[in-house]
Tab-separated table of C-alpha atoms and ligand atoms in Angstrom:
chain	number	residue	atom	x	y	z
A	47	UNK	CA	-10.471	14.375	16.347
A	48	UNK	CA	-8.928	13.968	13.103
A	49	UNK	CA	-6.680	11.388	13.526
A	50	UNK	CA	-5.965	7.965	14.211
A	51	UNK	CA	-3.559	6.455	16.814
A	52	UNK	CA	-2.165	2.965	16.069
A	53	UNK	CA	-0.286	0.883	18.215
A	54	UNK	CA	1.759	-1.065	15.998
A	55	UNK	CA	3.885	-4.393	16.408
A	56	UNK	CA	0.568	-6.934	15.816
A	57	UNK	CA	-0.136	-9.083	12.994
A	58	UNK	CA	-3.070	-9.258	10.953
A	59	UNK	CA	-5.565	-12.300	11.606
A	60	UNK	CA	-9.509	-12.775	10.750
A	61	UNK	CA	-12.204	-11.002	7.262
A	62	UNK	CA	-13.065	-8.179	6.802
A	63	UNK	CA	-15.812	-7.449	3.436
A	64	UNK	CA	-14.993	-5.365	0.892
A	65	UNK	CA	-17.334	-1.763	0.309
A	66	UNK	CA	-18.157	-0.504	-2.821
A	67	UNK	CA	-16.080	1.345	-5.143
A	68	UNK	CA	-15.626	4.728	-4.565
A	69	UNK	CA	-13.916	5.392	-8.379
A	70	UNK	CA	-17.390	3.511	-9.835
A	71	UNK	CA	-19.997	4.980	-7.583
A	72	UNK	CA	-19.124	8.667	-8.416
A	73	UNK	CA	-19.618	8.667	-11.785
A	74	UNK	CA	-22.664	6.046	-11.750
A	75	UNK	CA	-24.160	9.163	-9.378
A	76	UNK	CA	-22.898	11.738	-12.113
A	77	UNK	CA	-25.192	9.970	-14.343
A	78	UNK	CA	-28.583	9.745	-12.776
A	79	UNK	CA	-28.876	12.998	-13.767
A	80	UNK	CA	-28.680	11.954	-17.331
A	81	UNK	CA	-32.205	9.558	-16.607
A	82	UNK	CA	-35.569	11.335	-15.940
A	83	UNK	CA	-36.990	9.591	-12.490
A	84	UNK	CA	-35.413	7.509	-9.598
A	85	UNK	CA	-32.339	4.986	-10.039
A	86	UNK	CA	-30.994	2.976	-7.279
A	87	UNK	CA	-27.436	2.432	-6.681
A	88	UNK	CA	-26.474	-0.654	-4.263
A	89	UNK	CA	-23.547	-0.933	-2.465
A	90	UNK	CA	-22.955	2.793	-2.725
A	91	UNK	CA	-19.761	3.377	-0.014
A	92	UNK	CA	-20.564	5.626	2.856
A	93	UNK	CA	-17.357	8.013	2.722
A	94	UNK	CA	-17.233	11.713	2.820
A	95	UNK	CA	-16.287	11.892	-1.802
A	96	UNK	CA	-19.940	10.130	-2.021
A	97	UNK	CA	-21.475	12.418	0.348
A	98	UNK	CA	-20.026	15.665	-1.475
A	99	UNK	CA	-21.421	14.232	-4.502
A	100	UNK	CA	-24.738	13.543	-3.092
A	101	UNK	CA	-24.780	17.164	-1.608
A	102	UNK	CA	-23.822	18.119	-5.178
A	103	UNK	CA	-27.091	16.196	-6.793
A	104	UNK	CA	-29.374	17.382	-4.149
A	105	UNK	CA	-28.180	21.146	-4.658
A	106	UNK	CA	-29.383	20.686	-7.973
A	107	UNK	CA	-32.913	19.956	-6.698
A	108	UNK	CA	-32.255	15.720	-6.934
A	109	UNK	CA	-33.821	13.795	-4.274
A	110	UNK	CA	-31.214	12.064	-2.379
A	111	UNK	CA	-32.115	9.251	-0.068
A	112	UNK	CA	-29.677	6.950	1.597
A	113	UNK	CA	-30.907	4.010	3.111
A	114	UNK	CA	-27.422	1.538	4.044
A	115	UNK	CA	-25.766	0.777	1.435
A	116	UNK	CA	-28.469	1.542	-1.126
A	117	UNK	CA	-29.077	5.297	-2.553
A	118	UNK	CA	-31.992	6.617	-4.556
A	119	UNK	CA	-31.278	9.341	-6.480
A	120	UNK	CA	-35.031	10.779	-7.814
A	121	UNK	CA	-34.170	13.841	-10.724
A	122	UNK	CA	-37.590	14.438	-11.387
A	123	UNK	CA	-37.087	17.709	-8.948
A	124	UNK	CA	-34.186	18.568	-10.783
A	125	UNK	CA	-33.865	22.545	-10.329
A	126	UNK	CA	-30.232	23.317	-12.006
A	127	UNK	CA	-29.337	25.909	-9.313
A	128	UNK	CA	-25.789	26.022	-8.153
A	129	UNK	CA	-23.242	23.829	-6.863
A	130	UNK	CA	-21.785	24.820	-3.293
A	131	UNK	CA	-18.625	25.427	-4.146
A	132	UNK	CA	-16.944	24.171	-1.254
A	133	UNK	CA	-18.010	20.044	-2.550
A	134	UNK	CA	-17.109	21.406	-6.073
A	135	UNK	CA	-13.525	22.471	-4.569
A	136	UNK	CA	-12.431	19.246	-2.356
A	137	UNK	CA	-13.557	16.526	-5.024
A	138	UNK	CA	-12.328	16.158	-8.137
A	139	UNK	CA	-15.166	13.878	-9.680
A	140	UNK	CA	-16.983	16.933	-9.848
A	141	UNK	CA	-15.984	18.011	-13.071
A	142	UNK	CA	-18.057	14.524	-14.102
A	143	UNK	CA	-21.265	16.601	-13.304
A	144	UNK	CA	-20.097	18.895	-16.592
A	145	UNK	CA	-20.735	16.687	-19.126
A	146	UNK	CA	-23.732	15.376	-17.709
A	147	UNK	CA	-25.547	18.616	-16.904
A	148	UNK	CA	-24.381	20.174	-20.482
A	149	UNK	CA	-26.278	16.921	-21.346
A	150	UNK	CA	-29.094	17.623	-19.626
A	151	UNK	CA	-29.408	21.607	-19.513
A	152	UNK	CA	-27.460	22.610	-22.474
A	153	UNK	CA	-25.794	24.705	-20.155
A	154	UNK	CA	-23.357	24.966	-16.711
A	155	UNK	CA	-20.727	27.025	-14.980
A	156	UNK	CA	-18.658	25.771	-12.637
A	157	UNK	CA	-15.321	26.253	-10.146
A	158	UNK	CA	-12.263	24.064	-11.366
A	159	UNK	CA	-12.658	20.436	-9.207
A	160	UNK	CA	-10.322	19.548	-6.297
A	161	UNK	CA	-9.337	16.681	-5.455
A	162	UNK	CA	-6.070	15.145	-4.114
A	163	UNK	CA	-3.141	17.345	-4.530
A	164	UNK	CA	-1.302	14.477	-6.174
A	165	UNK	CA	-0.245	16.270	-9.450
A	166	UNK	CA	-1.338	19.725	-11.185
A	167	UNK	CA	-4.377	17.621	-12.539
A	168	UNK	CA	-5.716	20.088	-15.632
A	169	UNK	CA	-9.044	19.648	-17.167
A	170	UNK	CA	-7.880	20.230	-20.812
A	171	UNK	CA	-8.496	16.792	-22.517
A	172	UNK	CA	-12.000	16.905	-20.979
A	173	UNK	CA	-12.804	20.649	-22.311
A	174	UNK	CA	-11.225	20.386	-25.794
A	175	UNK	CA	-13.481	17.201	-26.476
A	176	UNK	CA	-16.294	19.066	-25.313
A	177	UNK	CA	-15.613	21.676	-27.553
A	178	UNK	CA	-15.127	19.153	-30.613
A	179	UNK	CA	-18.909	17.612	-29.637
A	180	UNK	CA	-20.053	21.403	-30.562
A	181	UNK	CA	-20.114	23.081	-26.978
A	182	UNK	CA	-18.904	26.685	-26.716
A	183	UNK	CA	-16.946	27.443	-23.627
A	184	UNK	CA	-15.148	30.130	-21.566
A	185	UNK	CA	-12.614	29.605	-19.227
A	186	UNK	CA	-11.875	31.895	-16.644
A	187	UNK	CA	-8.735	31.999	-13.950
A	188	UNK	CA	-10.992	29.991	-11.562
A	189	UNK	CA	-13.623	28.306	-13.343
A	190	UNK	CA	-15.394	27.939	-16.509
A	191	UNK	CA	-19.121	28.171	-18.308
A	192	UNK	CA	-20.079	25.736	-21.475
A	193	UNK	CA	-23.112	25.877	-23.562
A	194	UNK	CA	-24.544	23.728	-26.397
A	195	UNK	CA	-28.353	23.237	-27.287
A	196	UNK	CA	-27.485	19.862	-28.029
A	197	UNK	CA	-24.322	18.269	-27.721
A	198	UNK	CA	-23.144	16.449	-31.528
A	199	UNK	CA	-21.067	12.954	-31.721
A	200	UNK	CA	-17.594	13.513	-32.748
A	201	UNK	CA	-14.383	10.997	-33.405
A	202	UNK	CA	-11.903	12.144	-29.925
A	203	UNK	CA	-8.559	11.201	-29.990
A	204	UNK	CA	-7.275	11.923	-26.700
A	205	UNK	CA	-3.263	12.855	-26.859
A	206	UNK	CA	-3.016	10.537	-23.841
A	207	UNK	CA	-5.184	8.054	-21.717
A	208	UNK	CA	-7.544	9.992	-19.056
A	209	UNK	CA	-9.835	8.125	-16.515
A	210	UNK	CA	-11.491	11.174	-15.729
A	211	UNK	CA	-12.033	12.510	-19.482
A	212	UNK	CA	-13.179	8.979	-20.551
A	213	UNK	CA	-16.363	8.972	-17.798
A	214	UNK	CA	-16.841	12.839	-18.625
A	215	UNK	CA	-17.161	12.445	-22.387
A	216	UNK	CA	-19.436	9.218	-21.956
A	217	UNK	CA	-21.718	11.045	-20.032
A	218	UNK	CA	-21.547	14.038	-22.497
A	219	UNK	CA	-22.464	11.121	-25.547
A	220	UNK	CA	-24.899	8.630	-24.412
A	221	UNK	CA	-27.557	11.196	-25.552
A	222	UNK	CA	-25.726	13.488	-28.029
A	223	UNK	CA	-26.800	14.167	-31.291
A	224	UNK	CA	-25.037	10.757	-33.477
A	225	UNK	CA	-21.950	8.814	-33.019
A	226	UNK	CA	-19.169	9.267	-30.727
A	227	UNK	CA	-15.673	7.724	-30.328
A	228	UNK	CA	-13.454	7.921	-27.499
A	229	UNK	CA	-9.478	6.409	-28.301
A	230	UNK	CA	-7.629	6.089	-26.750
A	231	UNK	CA	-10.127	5.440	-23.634
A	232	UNK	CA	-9.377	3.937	-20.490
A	233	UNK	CA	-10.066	0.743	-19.735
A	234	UNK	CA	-9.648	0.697	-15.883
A	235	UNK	CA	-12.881	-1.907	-14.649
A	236	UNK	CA	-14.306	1.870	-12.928
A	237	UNK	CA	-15.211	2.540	-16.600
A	238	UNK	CA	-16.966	-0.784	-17.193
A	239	UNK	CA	-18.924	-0.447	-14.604
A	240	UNK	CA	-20.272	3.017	-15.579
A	241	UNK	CA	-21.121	1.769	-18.892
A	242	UNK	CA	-22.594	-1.301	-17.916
A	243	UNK	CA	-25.035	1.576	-15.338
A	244	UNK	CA	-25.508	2.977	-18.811
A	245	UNK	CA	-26.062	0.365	-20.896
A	246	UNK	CA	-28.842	-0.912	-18.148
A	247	UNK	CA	-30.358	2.128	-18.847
A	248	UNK	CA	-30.651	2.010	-22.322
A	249	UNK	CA	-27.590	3.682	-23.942
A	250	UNK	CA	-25.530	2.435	-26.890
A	251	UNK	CA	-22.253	1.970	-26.298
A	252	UNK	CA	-19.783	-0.756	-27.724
A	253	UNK	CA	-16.122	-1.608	-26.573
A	254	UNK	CA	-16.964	-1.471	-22.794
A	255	UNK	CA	-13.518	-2.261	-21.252
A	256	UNK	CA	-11.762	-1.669	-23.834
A	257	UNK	CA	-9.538	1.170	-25.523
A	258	UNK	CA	-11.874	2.517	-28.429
A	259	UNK	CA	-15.299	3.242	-26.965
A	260	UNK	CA	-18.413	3.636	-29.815
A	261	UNK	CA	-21.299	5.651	-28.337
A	262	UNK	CA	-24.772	5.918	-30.441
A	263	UNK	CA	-26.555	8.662	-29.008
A	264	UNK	CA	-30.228	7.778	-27.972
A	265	UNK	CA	-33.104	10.140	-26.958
A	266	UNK	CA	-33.663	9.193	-23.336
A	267	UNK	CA	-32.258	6.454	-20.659
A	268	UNK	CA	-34.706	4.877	-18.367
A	269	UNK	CA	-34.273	4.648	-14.609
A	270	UNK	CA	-32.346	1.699	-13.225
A	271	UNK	CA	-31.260	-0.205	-10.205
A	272	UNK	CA	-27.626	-0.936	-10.077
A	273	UNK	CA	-25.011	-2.620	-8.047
A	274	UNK	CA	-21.684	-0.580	-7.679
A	275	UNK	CA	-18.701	-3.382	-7.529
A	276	UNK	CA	-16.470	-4.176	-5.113
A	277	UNK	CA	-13.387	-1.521	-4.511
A	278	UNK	CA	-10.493	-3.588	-5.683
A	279	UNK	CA	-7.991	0.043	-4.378
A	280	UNK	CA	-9.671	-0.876	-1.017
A	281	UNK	CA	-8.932	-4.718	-1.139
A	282	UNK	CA	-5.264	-3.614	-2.343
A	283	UNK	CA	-4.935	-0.989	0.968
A	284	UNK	CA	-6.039	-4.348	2.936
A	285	UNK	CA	-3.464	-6.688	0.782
A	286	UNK	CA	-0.862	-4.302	1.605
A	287	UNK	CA	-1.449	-3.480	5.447
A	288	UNK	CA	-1.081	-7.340	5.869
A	289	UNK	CA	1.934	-7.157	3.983
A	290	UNK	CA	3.167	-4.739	6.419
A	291	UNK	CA	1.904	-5.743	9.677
A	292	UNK	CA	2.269	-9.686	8.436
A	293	UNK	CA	-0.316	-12.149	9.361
A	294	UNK	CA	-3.452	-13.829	7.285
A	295	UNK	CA	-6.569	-12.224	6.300
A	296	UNK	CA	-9.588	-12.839	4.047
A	297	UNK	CA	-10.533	-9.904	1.772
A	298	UNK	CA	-14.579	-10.847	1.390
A	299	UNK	CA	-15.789	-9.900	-2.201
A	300	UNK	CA	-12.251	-8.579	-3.698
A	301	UNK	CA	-12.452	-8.600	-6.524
A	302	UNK	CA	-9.383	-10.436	-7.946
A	303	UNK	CA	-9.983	-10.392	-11.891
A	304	UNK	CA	-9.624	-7.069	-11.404
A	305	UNK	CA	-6.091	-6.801	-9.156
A	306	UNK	CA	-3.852	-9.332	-11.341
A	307	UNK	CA	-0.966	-6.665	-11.580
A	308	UNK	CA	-1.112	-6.122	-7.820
A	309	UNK	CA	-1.694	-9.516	-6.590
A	310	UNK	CA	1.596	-10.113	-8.794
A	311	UNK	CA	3.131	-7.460	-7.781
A	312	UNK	CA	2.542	-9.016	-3.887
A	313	UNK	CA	3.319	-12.352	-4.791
A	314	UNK	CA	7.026	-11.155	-6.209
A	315	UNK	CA	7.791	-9.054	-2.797
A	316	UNK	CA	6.660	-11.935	-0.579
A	317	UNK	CA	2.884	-12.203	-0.409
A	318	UNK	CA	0.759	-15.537	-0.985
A	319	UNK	CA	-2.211	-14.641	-2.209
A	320	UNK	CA	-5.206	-17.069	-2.940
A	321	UNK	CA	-8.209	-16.707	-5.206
A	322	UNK	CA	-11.317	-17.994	-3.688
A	323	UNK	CA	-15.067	-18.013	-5.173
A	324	UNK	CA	-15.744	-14.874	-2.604
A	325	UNK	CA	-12.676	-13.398	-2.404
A	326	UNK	CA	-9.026	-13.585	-1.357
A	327	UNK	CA	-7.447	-14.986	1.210
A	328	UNK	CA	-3.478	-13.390	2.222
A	329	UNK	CA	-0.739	-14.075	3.766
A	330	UNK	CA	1.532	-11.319	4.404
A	331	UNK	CA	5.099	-12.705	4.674
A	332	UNK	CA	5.278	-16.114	2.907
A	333	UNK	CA	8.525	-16.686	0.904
A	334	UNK	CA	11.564	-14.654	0.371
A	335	UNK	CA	10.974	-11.452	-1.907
A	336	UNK	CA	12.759	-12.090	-5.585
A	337	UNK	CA	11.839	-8.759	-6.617
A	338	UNK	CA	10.903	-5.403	-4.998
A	339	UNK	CA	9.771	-2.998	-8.252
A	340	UNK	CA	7.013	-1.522	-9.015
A	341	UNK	CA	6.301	0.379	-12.296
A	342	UNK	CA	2.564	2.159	-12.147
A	343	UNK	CA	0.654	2.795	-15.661
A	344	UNK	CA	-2.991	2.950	-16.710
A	345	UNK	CA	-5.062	-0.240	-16.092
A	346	UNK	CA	-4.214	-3.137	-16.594
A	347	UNK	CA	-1.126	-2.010	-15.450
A	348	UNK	CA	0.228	-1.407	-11.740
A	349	UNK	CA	-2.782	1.348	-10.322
A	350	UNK	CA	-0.736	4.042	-9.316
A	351	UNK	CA	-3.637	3.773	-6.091
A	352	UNK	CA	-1.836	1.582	-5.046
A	353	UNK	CA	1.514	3.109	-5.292
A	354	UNK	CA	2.366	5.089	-1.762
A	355	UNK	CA	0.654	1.803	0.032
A	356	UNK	CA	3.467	-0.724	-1.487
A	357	UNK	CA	5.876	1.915	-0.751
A	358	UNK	CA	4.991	1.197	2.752
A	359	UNK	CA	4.880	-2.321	2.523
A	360	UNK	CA	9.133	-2.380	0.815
A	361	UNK	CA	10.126	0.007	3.346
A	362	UNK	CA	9.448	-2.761	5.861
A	363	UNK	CA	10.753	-5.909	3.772
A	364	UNK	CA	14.568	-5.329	4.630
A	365	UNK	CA	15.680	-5.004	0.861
A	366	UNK	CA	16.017	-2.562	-1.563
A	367	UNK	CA	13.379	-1.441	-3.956
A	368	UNK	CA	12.202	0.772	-6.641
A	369	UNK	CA	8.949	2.699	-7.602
A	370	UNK	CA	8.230	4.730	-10.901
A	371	UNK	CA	5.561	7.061	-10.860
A	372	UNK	CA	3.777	7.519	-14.736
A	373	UNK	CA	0.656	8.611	-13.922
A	374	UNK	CA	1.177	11.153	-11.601
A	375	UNK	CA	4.181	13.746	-11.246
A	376	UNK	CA	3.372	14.951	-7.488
A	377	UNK	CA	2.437	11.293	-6.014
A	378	UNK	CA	5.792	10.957	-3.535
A	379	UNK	CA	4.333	13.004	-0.818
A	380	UNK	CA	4.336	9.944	1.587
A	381	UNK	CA	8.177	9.611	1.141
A	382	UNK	CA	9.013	12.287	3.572
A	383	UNK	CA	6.441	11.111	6.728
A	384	UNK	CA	7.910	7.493	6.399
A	385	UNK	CA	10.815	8.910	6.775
A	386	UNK	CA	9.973	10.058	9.755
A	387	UNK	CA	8.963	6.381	10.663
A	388	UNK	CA	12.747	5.809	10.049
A	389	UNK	CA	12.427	4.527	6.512
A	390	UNK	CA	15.043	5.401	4.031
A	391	UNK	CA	13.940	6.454	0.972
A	392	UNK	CA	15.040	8.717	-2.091
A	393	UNK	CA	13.477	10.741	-4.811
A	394	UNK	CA	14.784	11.550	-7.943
A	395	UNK	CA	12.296	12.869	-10.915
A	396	UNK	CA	9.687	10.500	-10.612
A	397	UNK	CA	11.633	7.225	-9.230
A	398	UNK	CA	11.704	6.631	-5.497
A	399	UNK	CA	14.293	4.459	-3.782
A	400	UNK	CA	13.525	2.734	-1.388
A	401	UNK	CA	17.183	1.420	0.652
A	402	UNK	CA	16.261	-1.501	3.447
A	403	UNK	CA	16.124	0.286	6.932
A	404	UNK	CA	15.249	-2.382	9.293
A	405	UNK	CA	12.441	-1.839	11.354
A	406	UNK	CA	10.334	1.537	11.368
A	407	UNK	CA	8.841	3.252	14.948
A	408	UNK	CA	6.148	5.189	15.493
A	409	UNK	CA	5.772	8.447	14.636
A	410	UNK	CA	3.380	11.569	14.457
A	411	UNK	CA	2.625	11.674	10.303
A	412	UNK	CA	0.521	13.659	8.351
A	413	UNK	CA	-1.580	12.393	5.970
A	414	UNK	CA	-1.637	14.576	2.578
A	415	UNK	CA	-3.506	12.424	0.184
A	416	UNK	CA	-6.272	9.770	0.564
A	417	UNK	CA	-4.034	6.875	-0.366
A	418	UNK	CA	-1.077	8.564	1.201
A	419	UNK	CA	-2.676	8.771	4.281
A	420	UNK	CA	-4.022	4.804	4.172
A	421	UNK	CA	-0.105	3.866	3.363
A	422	UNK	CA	0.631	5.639	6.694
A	423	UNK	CA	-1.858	3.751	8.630
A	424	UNK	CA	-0.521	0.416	7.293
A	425	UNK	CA	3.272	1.351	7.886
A	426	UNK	CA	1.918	2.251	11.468
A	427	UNK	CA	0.382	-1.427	12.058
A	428	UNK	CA	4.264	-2.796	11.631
A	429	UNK	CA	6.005	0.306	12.991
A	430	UNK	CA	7.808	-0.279	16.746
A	431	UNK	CA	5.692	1.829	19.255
A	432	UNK	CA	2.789	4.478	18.773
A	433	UNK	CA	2.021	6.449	15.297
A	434	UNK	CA	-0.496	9.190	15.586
A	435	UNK	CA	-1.859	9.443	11.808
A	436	UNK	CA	-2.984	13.256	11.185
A	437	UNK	CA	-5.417	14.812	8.612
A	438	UNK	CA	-7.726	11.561	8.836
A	439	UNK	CA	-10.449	13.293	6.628
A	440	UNK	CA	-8.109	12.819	3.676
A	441	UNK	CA	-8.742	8.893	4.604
A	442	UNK	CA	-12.425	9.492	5.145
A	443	UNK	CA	-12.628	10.676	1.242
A	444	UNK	CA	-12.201	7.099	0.335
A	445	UNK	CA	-12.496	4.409	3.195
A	446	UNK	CA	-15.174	3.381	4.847
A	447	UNK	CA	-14.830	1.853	8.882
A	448	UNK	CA	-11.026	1.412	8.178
A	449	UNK	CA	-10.477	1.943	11.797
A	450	UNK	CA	-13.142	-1.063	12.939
A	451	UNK	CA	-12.012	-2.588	9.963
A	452	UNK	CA	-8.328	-3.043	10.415
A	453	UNK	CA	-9.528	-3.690	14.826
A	454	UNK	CA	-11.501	-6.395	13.371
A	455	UNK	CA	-8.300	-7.584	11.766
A	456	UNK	CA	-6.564	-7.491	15.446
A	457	UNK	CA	-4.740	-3.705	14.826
A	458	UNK	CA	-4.358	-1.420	17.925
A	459	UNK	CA	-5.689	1.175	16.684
A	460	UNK	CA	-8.591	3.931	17.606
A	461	UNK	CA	-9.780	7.488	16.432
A	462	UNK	CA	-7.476	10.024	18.061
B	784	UD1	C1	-8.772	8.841	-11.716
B	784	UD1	C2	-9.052	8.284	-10.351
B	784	UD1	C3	-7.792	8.283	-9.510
B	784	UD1	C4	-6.670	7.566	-10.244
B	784	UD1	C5	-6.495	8.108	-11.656
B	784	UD1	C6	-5.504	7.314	-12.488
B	784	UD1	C7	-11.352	8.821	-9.863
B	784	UD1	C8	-12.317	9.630	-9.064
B	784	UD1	N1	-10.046	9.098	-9.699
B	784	UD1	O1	-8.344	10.187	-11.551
B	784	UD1	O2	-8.082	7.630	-8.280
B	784	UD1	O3	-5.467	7.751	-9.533
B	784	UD1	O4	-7.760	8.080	-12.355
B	784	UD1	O5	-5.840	5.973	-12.512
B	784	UD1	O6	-11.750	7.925	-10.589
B	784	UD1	N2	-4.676	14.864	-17.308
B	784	UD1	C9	-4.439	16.004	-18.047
B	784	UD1	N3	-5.505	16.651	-18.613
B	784	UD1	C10	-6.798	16.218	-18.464
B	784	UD1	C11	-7.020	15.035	-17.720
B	784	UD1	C12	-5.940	14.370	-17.150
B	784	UD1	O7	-3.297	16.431	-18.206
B	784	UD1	O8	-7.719	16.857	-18.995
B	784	UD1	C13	-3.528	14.119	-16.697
B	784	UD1	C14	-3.549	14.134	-15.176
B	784	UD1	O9	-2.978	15.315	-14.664
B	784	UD1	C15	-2.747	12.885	-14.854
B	784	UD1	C16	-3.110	11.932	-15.995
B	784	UD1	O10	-3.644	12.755	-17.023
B	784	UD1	O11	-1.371	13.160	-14.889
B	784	UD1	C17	-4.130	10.873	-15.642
B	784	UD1	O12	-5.245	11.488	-15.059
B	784	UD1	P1	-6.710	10.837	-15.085
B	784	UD1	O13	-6.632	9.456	-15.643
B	784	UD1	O14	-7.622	11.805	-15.741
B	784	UD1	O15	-7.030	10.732	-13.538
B	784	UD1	P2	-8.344	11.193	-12.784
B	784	UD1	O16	-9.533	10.905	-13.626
B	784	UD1	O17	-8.135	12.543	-12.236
């Protein structure tokens, strides 16, 4: 049971609504433990990276209480014990929790963070800065231990643009001893939304969304209720799976503002995309494709998210197209199960290219990475025949109901 079987060959028709974001809602969770008492987080997503982390919170004596959509996080119980090492190991947000508990304790230890084996994904950028805010640390082969009494404000200039470094080092600053700067920082929306949790709660911090954050430390945040926005990787998956399978769908709450290098990136292969008050509304195949390339790069640019699933979608237009990978250098892992499908597609160094194959037929695939595995499922909605997708807990990490979802849609499709 950790699969999914799709019967492919049907188009797309009918809404689906939009859950939370998974990239916002971890580190908003990372940093209730920053705030003495009980914040609520709305429209937290229900998939298995937000239960690890909630697992994570409660091991450190948090109460966790999920009711829907909405979590309370209470810290008031907070206990500092260990992580289990096995949510430590398959998420790679974890490493979040280090700047916010050397925050809060002036002290942790902790296992290297998993994640999706996408690239060799070090932690340097994120323990050098520490070090620069005044934190001593040790590294050993699989882990490492920091300490600081109290963490100082320092100017960090990153060699190179981090999502993961940005969130950790805000959480290390909003209550650090003085002023910090982060440049460059990311500005993916993920990031806005964790500063606009923290600004809620009291912390100073200017040039949200953009690529110099200021932080003035403050003595304590207050506890806050706060609405996680809409996944706009998750509307993509759904933007691309009707460019596969063809068809018309509404993508309720997507956030569009937030997708303008993918909703071009759709229009140019094909797509017609309209931006509503509430969302978008698709349609799949509407006008011949003048262009099939896709170059990915830090927000705004193309999300390299989003990569593997519009691989999918230009292995099925009939023409030939291009992808270049800048994020990542391990994120072509996909290439070798659509293959499978029939597709034919090349690798050199970090370009793929993708040479028109006609139609694709099912196949038994594995998925290897959460958005891997989602480009799979979408190939498989177009794909002549049955596809049995494998390794569906990658999927879980990130996607809530995709199965009902995409059935809601009119897929074939079930849990296998
Ligand atoms: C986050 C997202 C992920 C997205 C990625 C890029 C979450 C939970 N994950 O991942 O979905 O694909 O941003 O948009 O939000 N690097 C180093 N040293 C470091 C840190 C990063 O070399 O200390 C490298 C990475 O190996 C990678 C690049 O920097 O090649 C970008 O990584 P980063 O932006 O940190 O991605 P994540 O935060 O891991």
């Amino acid at each position: 049971m950790d699969a999914i079987r799709i019967y492919g060959g049907k188009c797309l028709d009918g809404q689906t609504a939009i859950q939370g974001s998974k990239n916002a809602s971890l580190p908003i969770l990372a940093a209730t433990l920053l705030i003495d008492g009980t914040c609520e987080i709305e429209n937290c997503p229900d998939i298995s990276d937000v239960y690890h982390m909630l697992r994570l919170l409660e091991s450190l004596g948090c109460g966790v209480v999920r009711e829907a959509a909405l979590v309370r996080v209470n810290t008031r119980s907070f206990s500092g014990c260990d992580m289990p090492a096995d949510s430590v190991g398959v998420m790679r947000s974890s490493v979040m929790l280090a700047g916010a508990l050397l925050a809060k304790t002036g002290r942790i230890c902790m296992k290297y963070p998993g994640g999706c084996v996408i690239g060799a994904r070090p932690i340097d950028l994120h323990l050098r800065s520490l070090r620069l805010m005044g934190a001593s640390i040790e590294e050993s082969e699989t882990g490492f231990c920091a300490e600081a009494a109290r963490l100082k404000g320092a100017v960090l200039h990153l060699p190179f643009i981090s999502v993961g470094a940005t969130e950790n080092l805000l959480l290390a600053s909003v209550l650090a001893d003085g002023v910090t700067v982060i440049e460059p920082a990311a500005r993916e929306p993920e990031i806005r939304a964790l500063c606009g949790f923290l600004q809620c709660a009291g912390a100073r911090i200017e040039g949200a969304g953009t690529g110099r954050l200021v932080i003035h430390g403050v003595d304590r945040l207050r506890p806050v209720r706060y609405r996680v926005p809409a996944d706009r990787i998750v509307a993509g998956t759904y933007l691309s799976a009707c460019m596969c399978a063809g068809g018309r769908i509404f993508l309720k709450d997507a956030p569009a503002d937030q997708m303008e290098s993918v909703i071009n990136c759709a229009e140019r292969m094909g797509a017609a995309v309209s931006r509503e008050a509430d969302g978008i509304l698709v349609t799949g195949r509407d006008h011949e494709s003048v262009c099939d390339v896709v170059t990915t790069g830090c927000y705004p640019e193309f999300p390299t998210d989003m990569q593997s699933l519009f691989m999918a979608a230009m292995a099925l237009s009939g023409r030939a197209g291009r992808i270049e990978e800048t994020v990542f250098e391990n994120r072509f892992r996909i290439v070798s199960e659509l293959c499978k499908m029939g597709a034919d597609i090349t690798v050199q160094g970090n370009v793929a290219h993708v040479s028109p194959a006609g139609r694709l037929h099912g196949a038994i695939v594995r998925a290897q990475e959460l958005r891997g595995g989602a480009a799979l499922v979408a190939a498989a909605l177009a794909a002549d025949g049955t596809s049995i997708v494998t390794n569906r807990h990658y999927i879980d990490r990130g996607y809530e109901d995709i199965v009902l979802n995409l059935r809601a849609l009119g897929a074939d499709l079930e849990l296998a």
